XYZ file of C-alpha atoms in Angstrom:
495
model
C 155.886 71.045 139.430
C 159.724 70.818 138.125
C 160.275 72.746 135.062
C 162.696 72.296 131.876
C 164.389 74.407 129.300
C 164.213 73.409 125.950
C 166.743 74.424 123.323
C 166.645 72.608 119.982
C 167.997 73.425 116.324
C 168.459 71.324 113.326
C 170.566 72.012 110.438
C 170.688 70.817 106.821
C 174.128 71.058 104.482
C 172.832 71.563 101.093
C 168.960 71.675 101.868
C 168.031 69.338 101.762
C 172.121 67.917 102.545
C 173.094 65.711 105.076
C 171.622 67.196 108.151
C 171.646 66.548 111.901
C 169.570 67.931 115.008
C 170.882 69.218 118.784
C 168.904 69.565 121.900
C 169.670 70.706 125.215
C 167.292 69.584 128.716
C 167.932 72.517 131.195
C 166.552 72.761 135.013
C 164.582 76.207 134.749
C 165.584 76.611 138.313
C 169.736 76.187 138.424
C 170.153 76.120 134.848
C 172.433 73.407 135.105
C 172.270 71.073 131.553
C 170.507 67.965 132.344
C 170.827 65.724 128.841
C 172.071 66.851 125.821
C 170.631 65.016 122.349
C 172.165 64.837 118.726
C 171.270 62.611 116.169
C 172.545 62.932 112.102
C 169.977 62.516 110.064
C 170.776 61.684 106.386
C 169.272 63.872 103.422
C 166.674 65.964 104.914
C 165.814 69.678 104.773
C 166.131 72.370 107.134
C 162.824 72.204 108.684
C 162.560 68.815 108.685
C 165.845 68.444 111.113
C 164.403 71.467 113.222
C 161.116 69.739 113.817
C 163.249 66.145 114.669
C 165.204 68.811 117.414
C 162.343 69.779 118.793
C 160.790 66.096 119.327
C 164.497 64.948 120.668
C 164.408 67.297 123.193
C 161.205 67.089 123.924
C 161.194 63.483 124.694
C 164.379 63.817 126.403
C 162.473 66.211 129.507
C 160.322 63.517 129.107
C 162.509 61.089 130.409
C 163.742 62.878 133.261
C 159.980 63.803 135.035
C 157.615 63.059 132.474
C 155.282 65.459 134.917
C 157.301 68.438 134.654
C 156.205 71.885 132.841
C 158.565 72.916 129.340
C 159.165 76.107 128.235
C 161.120 75.687 124.974
C 163.445 78.108 122.846
C 164.084 77.599 118.994
C 165.690 79.676 116.676
C 163.432 78.916 113.625
C 160.538 81.197 113.201
C 158.573 78.399 111.793
C 158.689 75.640 114.207
C 157.694 77.740 117.077
C 154.664 80.148 114.853
C 153.558 75.974 114.047
C 154.062 74.785 117.423
C 152.110 77.372 119.144
C 149.270 77.076 116.627
C 149.442 80.697 114.770
C 150.659 79.186 111.617
C 149.272 76.389 109.654
C 151.254 73.016 109.174
C 151.004 72.436 105.451
C 153.978 70.762 104.552
C 153.397 66.630 104.854
C 157.024 66.179 105.901
C 156.445 68.218 108.970
C 152.970 66.989 109.729
C 153.013 63.954 111.411
C 156.459 65.429 113.480
C 154.319 68.368 114.650
C 151.360 65.695 115.990
C 154.081 63.544 117.799
C 155.937 66.842 119.080
C 152.159 67.621 120.400
C 151.581 64.693 122.465
C 154.471 64.256 124.235
C 153.821 66.323 126.664
C 149.792 67.551 127.823
C 149.580 71.039 125.230
C 149.097 73.233 128.583
C 152.542 72.259 130.482
C 154.099 73.002 127.223
C 155.785 77.271 125.926
C 156.955 77.966 122.895
C 159.637 81.307 122.447
C 161.224 82.366 119.524
C 165.089 83.332 120.713
C 167.689 84.822 117.681
C 170.356 82.237 117.016
C 173.148 83.982 119.120
C 170.966 82.312 121.885
C 170.097 78.784 120.731
C 174.457 78.339 120.638
C 174.037 74.875 122.698
C 172.237 73.271 120.381
C 173.070 74.690 117.232
C 176.961 73.488 117.908
C 175.540 69.971 119.411
C 173.536 69.392 115.090
C 177.234 70.626 113.823
C 178.676 68.166 115.831
C 175.729 65.879 114.816
C 176.540 66.581 111.056
C 180.338 66.463 111.429
C 179.882 62.866 112.707
C 178.033 62.020 110.364
C 180.444 63.097 107.430
C 183.144 60.590 109.086
C 181.162 58.077 109.224
C 180.224 57.958 112.171
C 177.684 58.698 115.476
C 177.588 61.567 117.513
C 179.218 60.797 120.858
C 178.358 62.780 123.527
C 181.225 61.851 125.395
C 183.203 63.263 122.318
C 181.352 66.669 123.031
C 182.200 70.301 123.480
C 179.070 71.534 122.645
C 178.108 73.523 126.543
C 181.644 74.462 126.437
C 182.416 76.248 123.568
C 178.755 77.991 123.768
C 179.689 79.319 126.935
C 182.739 80.653 125.721
C 181.350 82.005 123.076
C 178.477 83.699 125.265
C 181.041 84.984 127.503
C 182.838 86.248 124.421
C 179.445 88.415 122.816
C 179.322 89.411 127.102
C 182.526 90.988 126.741
C 181.660 92.881 123.878
C 178.154 94.680 124.980
C 179.997 95.281 128.335
C 182.651 97.455 126.411
C 179.824 99.849 124.789
C 177.581 100.138 127.898
C 173.777 98.345 128.285
C 172.478 101.825 127.849
C 174.111 102.644 124.556
C 173.051 99.196 122.967
C 169.063 99.674 124.274
C 169.923 103.638 122.948
C 170.931 102.491 119.780
C 168.584 99.183 118.460
C 165.234 100.178 120.895
C 163.650 97.075 123.426
C 164.153 94.534 120.958
C 168.010 94.724 121.178
C 168.195 93.459 124.816
C 167.121 90.058 123.163
C 169.992 90.214 121.173
C 172.003 91.161 123.672
C 170.964 87.829 126.248
C 173.698 85.670 125.529
C 173.808 85.842 129.323
C 171.448 83.445 129.060
C 173.868 80.616 128.113
C 175.231 80.682 131.676
C 173.524 78.596 133.559
C 172.673 81.493 136.044
C 170.997 83.372 133.123
C 169.767 80.615 131.507
C 167.549 79.722 135.052
C 166.051 83.628 135.127
C 165.541 84.081 131.503
C 163.258 80.407 131.196
C 162.159 81.128 134.584
C 160.719 84.553 133.398
C 159.738 84.270 129.801
C 157.753 81.015 130.548
C 155.563 82.723 133.462
C 155.138 85.377 131.241
C 153.754 82.759 128.538
C 151.530 81.420 130.757
C 149.596 84.351 131.712
C 149.657 85.398 128.546
C 147.876 81.847 127.492
C 144.939 83.853 129.668
C 144.806 87.755 128.689
C 144.353 88.841 125.012
C 147.316 89.682 123.759
C 147.457 93.382 123.200
C 146.203 93.237 126.846
C 149.242 91.825 127.538
C 151.442 93.624 125.724
C 150.315 96.824 127.672
C 150.310 94.973 131.088
C 153.942 93.743 130.283
C 155.444 97.434 129.185
C 153.209 99.502 131.854
C 155.157 97.029 134.137
C 158.581 97.571 136.338
C 160.889 94.199 134.937
C 161.822 92.259 137.446
C 165.644 91.634 139.108
C 165.492 88.485 137.022
C 163.800 89.516 133.753
C 166.112 92.779 134.241
C 169.290 90.276 134.667
C 168.517 87.725 131.566
C 167.546 91.118 129.095
C 164.594 88.555 127.753
C 162.325 89.369 124.921
C 158.828 90.833 125.466
C 155.684 88.446 127.150
C 154.283 88.041 124.120
C 157.233 85.788 122.225
C 156.725 83.074 124.405
C 153.065 81.021 124.432
C 151.724 77.962 125.182
C 151.183 75.608 122.332
C 147.210 75.742 123.052
C 147.364 79.500 123.243
C 145.331 82.066 121.117
C 147.748 84.086 118.856
C 149.008 87.607 120.348
C 149.051 90.291 118.438
C 152.751 90.408 117.446
C 155.930 88.353 117.804
C 159.633 89.605 118.086
C 161.176 89.905 115.154
C 165.212 88.599 114.579
C 167.751 90.962 114.952
C 168.922 92.048 111.247
C 172.445 89.925 110.915
C 174.807 89.839 107.905
C 174.389 86.776 105.551
C 175.600 83.842 106.794
C 175.322 80.608 104.406
C 172.887 79.686 107.802
C 171.115 82.267 106.893
C 171.259 81.864 103.358
C 169.852 77.933 104.022
C 166.844 79.253 106.341
C 166.062 81.735 102.941
C 166.115 77.788 101.427
C 164.289 76.538 103.882
C 161.248 79.940 103.475
C 161.426 78.522 99.680
C 160.903 75.060 99.484
C 157.542 75.465 102.002
C 156.499 77.748 100.003
C 156.793 75.726 96.810
C 155.296 72.934 98.695
C 151.917 74.486 99.381
C 150.693 73.262 95.805
C 149.847 70.546 97.423
C 148.334 72.224 100.420
C 146.385 69.999 102.638
C 142.623 69.970 102.152
C 141.016 71.460 105.529
C 137.779 69.346 105.680
C 140.237 65.988 107.102
C 140.059 64.724 110.398
C 142.776 65.448 113.023
C 143.457 62.046 114.288
C 143.928 60.261 110.718
C 147.513 60.958 110.464
C 149.750 62.590 107.731
C 148.565 61.341 104.457
C 150.712 58.766 101.707
C 151.233 61.816 99.054
C 152.169 60.624 95.797
C 153.988 62.812 93.546
C 153.497 61.917 90.342
C 155.979 62.650 87.249
C 155.794 61.417 83.894
C 158.739 60.675 82.447
C 160.648 63.599 79.655
C 160.916 64.107 76.666
C 161.405 60.730 73.854
C 162.275 61.208 70.382
C 158.559 59.507 69.352
C 157.576 62.398 72.258
C 156.923 65.344 69.842
C 155.259 62.832 66.921
C 152.766 61.615 69.008
C 153.064 58.166 68.423
C 151.772 55.431 70.917
C 154.940 54.848 72.786
C 153.163 51.992 75.159
C 154.895 48.870 76.987
C 154.345 46.673 74.587
C 157.259 45.081 72.018
C 160.702 46.338 71.774
C 158.820 49.526 72.020
C 161.219 51.189 74.694
C 162.423 54.459 73.767
C 165.477 56.493 75.728
C 164.428 59.979 76.430
C 165.997 62.673 73.691
C 168.230 65.732 74.994
C 165.543 67.896 75.419
C 164.453 64.962 77.413
C 166.908 64.613 79.399
C 167.339 68.343 79.869
C 163.581 68.327 80.764
C 164.509 65.646 83.448
C 167.251 67.742 85.138
C 165.045 71.112 85.837
C 162.505 68.517 87.220
C 165.240 67.232 89.635
C 165.985 70.646 90.640
C 162.453 72.258 91.823
C 162.236 69.296 93.622
C 165.453 69.392 95.631
C 164.010 72.951 96.066
C 160.532 72.192 97.499
C 162.839 69.098 99.739
C 159.560 66.666 99.979
C 160.263 63.421 98.493
C 161.556 60.729 100.789
C 161.675 57.651 98.447
C 161.627 57.131 94.154
C 159.764 54.698 92.455
C 159.637 54.449 88.763
C 158.328 52.418 86.059
C 161.331 49.915 84.890
C 160.926 51.450 81.411
C 163.819 52.591 79.989
C 162.602 56.376 79.488
C 161.094 56.587 83.363
C 164.197 54.972 85.028
C 166.264 57.884 82.872
C 164.079 60.426 84.413
C 163.884 59.140 87.860
C 167.919 58.587 87.947
C 167.886 62.331 86.918
C 165.874 63.083 90.332
C 167.639 60.446 92.908
C 171.017 61.893 92.024
C 169.745 65.222 93.224
C 167.725 63.918 95.788
C 170.841 61.490 96.829
C 168.061 58.691 97.103
C 167.729 55.072 95.550
C 165.233 54.386 93.184
C 163.031 51.550 93.145
C 160.833 49.904 90.658
C 157.400 48.782 89.823
C 155.783 47.139 86.825
C 152.832 48.348 87.758
C 153.595 51.854 86.660
C 154.845 51.301 83.553
C 152.489 51.894 80.376
C 149.583 50.219 78.672
C 150.395 47.851 76.151
C 149.576 49.372 72.608
C 149.856 46.114 70.724
C 149.760 46.738 67.308
C 149.709 50.531 68.032
C 152.945 50.865 69.459
C 154.840 53.287 66.773
C 152.200 54.801 64.965
C 150.466 57.700 65.376
C 146.870 58.250 65.478
C 146.308 59.400 62.371
C 148.026 55.937 61.084
C 145.943 53.771 63.071
C 142.683 55.219 62.481
C 143.643 54.670 58.463
C 144.923 50.995 59.256
C 142.284 49.791 61.989
C 139.422 52.392 62.599
C 136.885 49.741 63.508
C 140.036 48.724 66.502
C 140.298 52.286 67.351
C 136.342 53.707 67.211
C 135.810 50.696 69.897
C 138.672 51.154 72.113
C 137.523 55.024 72.364
C 134.391 53.792 73.428
C 134.489 51.694 75.282
C 137.166 50.589 78.632
C 137.345 47.159 78.451
C 138.098 47.381 74.313
C 141.851 46.281 73.396
C 144.289 47.909 71.206
C 144.931 45.461 68.295
C 146.864 42.889 68.160
C 145.972 42.265 72.177
C 147.031 44.522 74.215
C 145.677 46.233 77.326
C 142.426 47.953 77.532
C 142.501 51.043 79.871
C 139.508 48.663 82.767
C 142.574 46.351 82.594
C 145.489 49.276 82.770
C 143.206 50.872 86.113
C 142.726 47.580 87.889
C 146.962 47.209 87.917
C 147.014 50.541 89.059
C 144.668 50.415 91.454
C 146.218 47.497 92.906
C 149.848 49.022 93.020
C 147.998 51.843 94.156
C 147.210 50.132 97.415
C 150.116 48.307 97.496
C 152.099 51.752 98.004
C 149.985 53.018 100.064
C 150.952 50.750 102.471
C 154.327 50.918 101.836
C 154.648 54.852 102.043
C 152.072 55.267 104.714
C 152.496 58.932 105.676
C 155.384 59.559 103.521
C 155.755 61.420 100.911
C 157.359 59.436 97.385
C 158.026 60.381 93.639
C 156.117 57.863 91.182
C 157.961 58.440 87.645
C 155.324 56.622 85.174
C 153.585 57.304 82.260
C 150.414 59.379 80.639
C 148.143 56.409 80.939
C 149.582 55.223 85.002
C 149.109 58.993 85.917
C 145.953 60.251 84.244
C 144.565 56.545 86.069
C 146.098 57.539 89.455
C 143.802 60.993 89.027
C 141.082 59.523 87.403
C 140.906 57.116 90.335
C 141.290 59.688 93.682
C 138.225 61.584 91.351
C 136.143 58.953 90.860
C 135.644 60.067 87.527
C 134.291 58.200 84.503
C 136.825 56.078 82.067
C 136.629 58.607 79.705
C 137.898 61.477 81.821
C 141.396 59.937 80.024
C 140.245 61.610 76.892
C 139.667 65.014 78.391
C 142.815 65.070 80.873
C 146.351 67.093 79.149
C 149.257 65.637 80.501
C 153.092 66.976 79.490
C 155.580 65.738 79.239
C 158.090 66.229 83.121
C 155.265 67.096 84.195
C 153.631 67.076 88.178
C 150.780 66.358 89.433
C 150.117 64.831 92.683
C 147.609 62.721 95.241
C 146.920 62.063 98.616
C 146.076 59.008 100.203
C 144.347 59.049 103.551
C 143.629 56.381 106.585
C 140.448 56.557 106.226
C 140.794 55.624 102.403
C 140.076 59.313 100.753
C 142.101 61.021 98.139
C 142.613 64.282 97.290
C 143.749 65.457 94.347
C 146.282 68.079 94.916
C 147.875 68.830 91.395
C 147.844 68.149 88.282
C 149.891 68.892 85.140
C 152.357 71.825 86.368
C 155.186 72.828 84.055
C 156.293 75.653 85.896
C 159.685 73.814 86.446
C 160.623 73.809 82.484
C 159.441 77.266 81.786
């Protein structure tokens, strides 16, 4: 069976920001580069770019030989651990990418290994070439790429630095993991071939052996000449996608902080923040990623602190107050850190469009509007406080509170009519944004109605929910018609 190495990487200049990936397919027997892939992705997160690089590398390997076995080497701990089955995939943008990657080759023919960044220079340079090309408004051109040459030159320079100190000195001061960081030799064809052959064999052996046993065997067995030549990491760093989790994995060698280190730290923070919309564990694995609606109520208007009815009736269309604009900036900053939003749809009213514009400016996205997301029409009650309505229209107010079919005074919109409108809008947007995460910028009644319908709660539950200005809620919609409320009235970004 033919064997390939896939080295892949991705990066984002801003996280999310202008991003790109690089991937290289190498013949494991000879170390020869067989294929290179790179692409500018637009604005996405660092982790999404890394997954896209993995996908491109696996697809390129599959095009070369669908029957081959593949050893994937990446410096992304997140991707390696998730694809090896040791870490759960909760980020809604990564799940479909991981699912696609796992379906290109049978799981028992793919192994994954974390490697230090220094050993992934070829793919890293391809990713940067793609981002540079995107910044110029051009596609990445394989014929103009110098990534392989740059990586080999850099690897040779690293070898020269190591050789001046002597291998024994490096090992004695840094311990056994220093051998892995010294593996710049693997950037040469022969070094990469030896490294991949030994590492992938170790991964297959580990798949049938408990981790602690495999580690003891590896530590007690003299290294082969190929292992010594390539200075590979311990066998426990490489495992098939379907194998049980080993007891430990190789940790990155500490290096001085660089802009890329900072980007990686921000990416990890994005993932942690996005866990507030955690995936429920009861869904069937073959349903694919849900359509996830992140529901953002607009920032404050002058009417908000006065608790006045402010719907979509008549000429009542207030803009954001100074406080509301500040709230919009804060939520925009929070959503940019999380890096999960792929599209923005807003109610056509002024306060929602202003809030959406602040977020869109941070995320580099366009804002679409949908009439279905507007607030309820409160008829003659527009601009009045609850007390003023009770004083002027007591019978109409009592009927409205008791019956979802009752309309506000003056021919406004009933809660039942609002619910029908929101249900139709939901179905349309779920179909449009299947498998994606979309920000819906709306109002109190529509957002509460999205949540109520997802829970199957009665209409009176609308009066039992508190929804603050500029708060975030989230609902996921699955292919089987079920929905899951993941977040409600989150205002942590305002504190």
